[in-house]
Amino acid sequence: MQHFHIAIALIWQGKKVLVSRRRADADHLPSLWEFPGGKCDNGETPQQCCIREAREELGVNVEITGQRE
């Protein structure tokens, strides 16, 4: 079994939390809602992954203000 390191971002603006909808033509779980995130690249921290994925998936810049492991 192959394992991956995954990071997700919970992005708040005031009392709102950002979620996005997967593309209808996605290969995995089409049209479902998700938090931004994904697989960590080699040598990438979960924090770096969250920043990169938010920028790539949503075109937004985020700042890490807290974390949980």
Short mmCIF file of N, CA and C in Angstrom, two decimals:
data_model
loop_
_atom_site.label_atom_id
_atom_site.label_comp_id
_atom_site.label_asym_id
_atom_site.label_seq_id
_atom_site.Cartn_x
_atom_site.Cartn_y
_atom_site.Cartn_z
N MET A 1 0.85 -1.18 0.00
CA MET A 1 0.00 0.00 0.00
C MET A 1 0.89 1.24 0.00
N GLN A 2 0.56 2.18 -0.84
CA GLN A 2 1.32 3.42 -0.93
C GLN A 2 0.71 4.47 -0.02
N HIS A 3 1.55 5.22 0.67
CA HIS A 3 1.09 6.28 1.58
C HIS A 3 1.53 7.64 1.06
N PHE A 4 0.72 8.63 1.30
CA PHE A 4 1.02 10.00 0.89
C PHE A 4 0.86 10.92 2.09
N HIS A 5 1.65 11.97 2.13
CA HIS A 5 1.46 13.04 3.11
C HIS A 5 0.52 14.05 2.47
N ILE A 6 -0.58 14.32 3.16
CA ILE A 6 -1.62 15.20 2.65
C ILE A 6 -1.77 16.38 3.61
N ALA A 7 -1.99 17.55 3.07
CA ALA A 7 -2.27 18.74 3.89
C ALA A 7 -3.53 19.40 3.38
N ILE A 8 -4.38 19.85 4.31
CA ILE A 8 -5.56 20.62 3.92
C ILE A 8 -5.54 21.95 4.66
N ALA A 9 -6.17 22.93 4.07
CA ALA A 9 -6.23 24.26 4.66
C ALA A 9 -7.66 24.58 5.05
N LEU A 10 -7.84 25.03 6.27
CA LEU A 10 -9.12 25.58 6.70
C LEU A 10 -8.94 27.09 6.66
N ILE A 11 -9.60 27.72 5.71
CA ILE A 11 -9.40 29.14 5.46
C ILE A 11 -10.64 29.91 5.92
N TRP A 12 -10.42 30.80 6.90
CA TRP A 12 -11.51 31.60 7.44
C TRP A 12 -11.39 33.03 6.97
N GLN A 13 -12.55 33.64 6.75
CA GLN A 13 -12.65 35.08 6.59
C GLN A 13 -13.83 35.49 7.45
N GLY A 14 -13.52 36.09 8.59
CA GLY A 14 -14.57 36.37 9.56
C GLY A 14 -15.11 35.05 10.09
N LYS A 15 -16.43 34.85 9.97
CA LYS A 15 -17.05 33.60 10.43
C LYS A 15 -17.29 32.61 9.30
N LYS A 16 -16.82 32.94 8.11
CA LYS A 16 -17.01 32.08 6.94
C LYS A 16 -15.79 31.20 6.72
N VAL A 17 -16.03 29.95 6.31
CA VAL A 17 -14.96 29.01 5.99
C VAL A 17 -15.03 28.73 4.49
N LEU A 18 -13.86 28.75 3.85
CA LEU A 18 -13.79 28.55 2.41
C LEU A 18 -13.76 27.06 2.06
N VAL A 19 -14.68 26.64 1.22
CA VAL A 19 -14.66 25.30 0.63
C VAL A 19 -14.82 25.47 -0.87
N SER A 20 -14.39 24.49 -1.60
CA SER A 20 -14.53 24.56 -3.06
C SER A 20 -15.17 23.28 -3.57
N ARG A 21 -15.76 23.38 -4.73
CA ARG A 21 -16.41 22.22 -5.33
C ARG A 21 -15.50 21.62 -6.38
N ARG A 22 -15.35 20.32 -6.31
CA ARG A 22 -14.52 19.63 -7.31
C ARG A 22 -15.19 19.72 -8.68
N ARG A 23 -14.37 19.70 -9.71
CA ARG A 23 -14.90 19.76 -11.07
C ARG A 23 -15.80 18.55 -11.35
N ALA A 24 -16.81 18.76 -12.14
CA ALA A 24 -17.73 17.68 -12.48
C ALA A 24 -17.03 16.57 -13.28
N ASP A 25 -15.97 16.92 -14.00
CA ASP A 25 -15.26 15.92 -14.79
C ASP A 25 -14.01 15.37 -14.08
N ALA A 26 -13.90 15.62 -12.77
CA ALA A 26 -12.75 15.11 -12.00
C ALA A 26 -12.77 13.58 -11.99
N ASP A 27 -11.59 12.98 -12.02
CA ASP A 27 -11.48 11.52 -12.00
C ASP A 27 -11.90 10.93 -10.66
N HIS A 28 -11.68 11.69 -9.59
CA HIS A 28 -11.94 11.19 -8.24
C HIS A 28 -12.94 12.11 -7.54
N LEU A 29 -14.04 11.58 -7.07
CA LEU A 29 -15.06 12.30 -6.31
C LEU A 29 -15.56 13.56 -7.02
N PRO A 30 -16.04 13.44 -8.25
CA PRO A 30 -16.50 14.62 -8.99
C PRO A 30 -17.66 15.33 -8.29
N SER A 31 -17.66 16.65 -8.39
CA SER A 31 -18.73 17.54 -7.92
C SER A 31 -18.90 17.59 -6.41
N LEU A 32 -18.03 16.96 -5.66
CA LEU A 32 -18.15 17.02 -4.20
C LEU A 32 -17.41 18.24 -3.66
N TRP A 33 -17.78 18.66 -2.45
CA TRP A 33 -17.16 19.81 -1.80
C TRP A 33 -15.93 19.36 -1.03
N GLU A 34 -14.91 20.24 -0.98
CA GLU A 34 -13.67 19.90 -0.29
C GLU A 34 -12.98 21.15 0.23
N PHE A 35 -12.11 20.95 1.21
CA PHE A 35 -11.21 22.01 1.64
C PHE A 35 -10.02 22.00 0.69
N PRO A 36 -9.42 23.16 0.44
CA PRO A 36 -8.25 23.18 -0.43
C PRO A 36 -7.09 22.42 0.20
N GLY A 37 -6.31 21.77 -0.62
CA GLY A 37 -5.15 21.02 -0.14
C GLY A 37 -4.81 19.91 -1.11
N GLY A 38 -3.87 19.08 -0.71
CA GLY A 38 -3.47 17.99 -1.57
C GLY A 38 -2.21 17.32 -1.07
N LYS A 39 -1.58 16.56 -1.96
CA LYS A 39 -0.37 15.82 -1.62
C LYS A 39 0.81 16.77 -1.47
N CYS A 40 1.61 16.54 -0.43
CA CYS A 40 2.84 17.31 -0.24
C CYS A 40 3.89 16.82 -1.23
N ASP A 41 4.56 17.76 -1.87
CA ASP A 41 5.68 17.42 -2.74
C ASP A 41 6.86 16.96 -1.88
N ASN A 42 7.81 16.26 -2.49
CA ASN A 42 9.01 15.83 -1.76
C ASN A 42 9.72 17.03 -1.16
N GLY A 43 10.04 16.93 0.14
CA GLY A 43 10.75 18.01 0.83
C GLY A 43 9.89 19.19 1.21
N GLU A 44 8.59 19.14 0.94
CA GLU A 44 7.69 20.25 1.23
C GLU A 44 7.01 20.03 2.57
N THR A 45 6.96 21.06 3.40
CA THR A 45 6.25 20.95 4.68
C THR A 45 4.75 21.04 4.43
N PRO A 46 3.94 20.57 5.38
CA PRO A 46 2.49 20.72 5.22
C PRO A 46 2.07 22.19 5.07
N GLN A 47 2.75 23.08 5.77
CA GLN A 47 2.42 24.50 5.66
C GLN A 47 2.70 25.00 4.25
N GLN A 48 3.85 24.65 3.70
CA GLN A 48 4.18 25.04 2.33
C GLN A 48 3.18 24.46 1.34
N CYS A 49 2.78 23.22 1.59
CA CYS A 49 1.79 22.57 0.72
C CYS A 49 0.47 23.32 0.72
N CYS A 50 -0.01 23.71 1.90
CA CYS A 50 -1.28 24.44 2.00
C CYS A 50 -1.22 25.76 1.24
N ILE A 51 -0.11 26.48 1.39
CA ILE A 51 0.05 27.76 0.69
C ILE A 51 0.06 27.54 -0.82
N ARG A 52 0.83 26.55 -1.26
CA ARG A 52 0.93 26.25 -2.70
C ARG A 52 -0.42 25.81 -3.26
N GLU A 53 -1.08 24.88 -2.58
CA GLU A 53 -2.35 24.35 -3.09
C GLU A 53 -3.43 25.43 -3.13
N ALA A 54 -3.49 26.30 -2.13
CA ALA A 54 -4.49 27.39 -2.15
C ALA A 54 -4.24 28.30 -3.34
N ARG A 55 -2.96 28.58 -3.62
CA ARG A 55 -2.62 29.43 -4.77
C ARG A 55 -2.96 28.73 -6.08
N GLU A 56 -2.57 27.44 -6.21
CA GLU A 56 -2.81 26.71 -7.45
C GLU A 56 -4.29 26.43 -7.70
N GLU A 57 -4.99 25.98 -6.67
CA GLU A 57 -6.39 25.57 -6.84
C GLU A 57 -7.36 26.74 -6.90
N LEU A 58 -7.09 27.78 -6.09
CA LEU A 58 -8.08 28.84 -5.93
C LEU A 58 -7.57 30.22 -6.33
N GLY A 59 -6.27 30.35 -6.56
CA GLY A 59 -5.72 31.65 -6.92
C GLY A 59 -5.71 32.63 -5.76
N VAL A 60 -5.63 32.12 -4.54
CA VAL A 60 -5.61 33.00 -3.36
C VAL A 60 -4.30 32.81 -2.61
N ASN A 61 -3.83 33.89 -1.98
CA ASN A 61 -2.66 33.84 -1.13
C ASN A 61 -3.13 33.72 0.31
N VAL A 62 -2.55 32.78 1.06
CA VAL A 62 -2.95 32.56 2.44
C VAL A 62 -1.75 32.70 3.35
N GLU A 63 -2.05 32.92 4.62
CA GLU A 63 -1.03 33.00 5.66
C GLU A 63 -1.37 31.95 6.71
N ILE A 64 -0.38 31.19 7.11
CA ILE A 64 -0.57 30.17 8.15
C ILE A 64 -0.58 30.89 9.50
N THR A 65 -1.69 30.77 10.23
CA THR A 65 -1.78 31.42 11.55
C THR A 65 -1.90 30.41 12.67
N GLY A 66 -2.11 29.16 12.35
CA GLY A 66 -2.21 28.10 13.35
C GLY A 66 -2.13 26.77 12.63
N GLN A 67 -1.85 25.73 13.39
CA GLN A 67 -1.75 24.41 12.76
C GLN A 67 -2.07 23.33 13.77
N ARG A 68 -2.48 22.19 13.24
CA ARG A 68 -2.73 21.00 14.04
C ARG A 68 -2.08 19.82 13.34
N GLU A 69 -1.64 18.89 14.11
CA GLU A 69 -1.01 17.70 13.51
C GLU A 69 -1.85 16.49 13.81
#
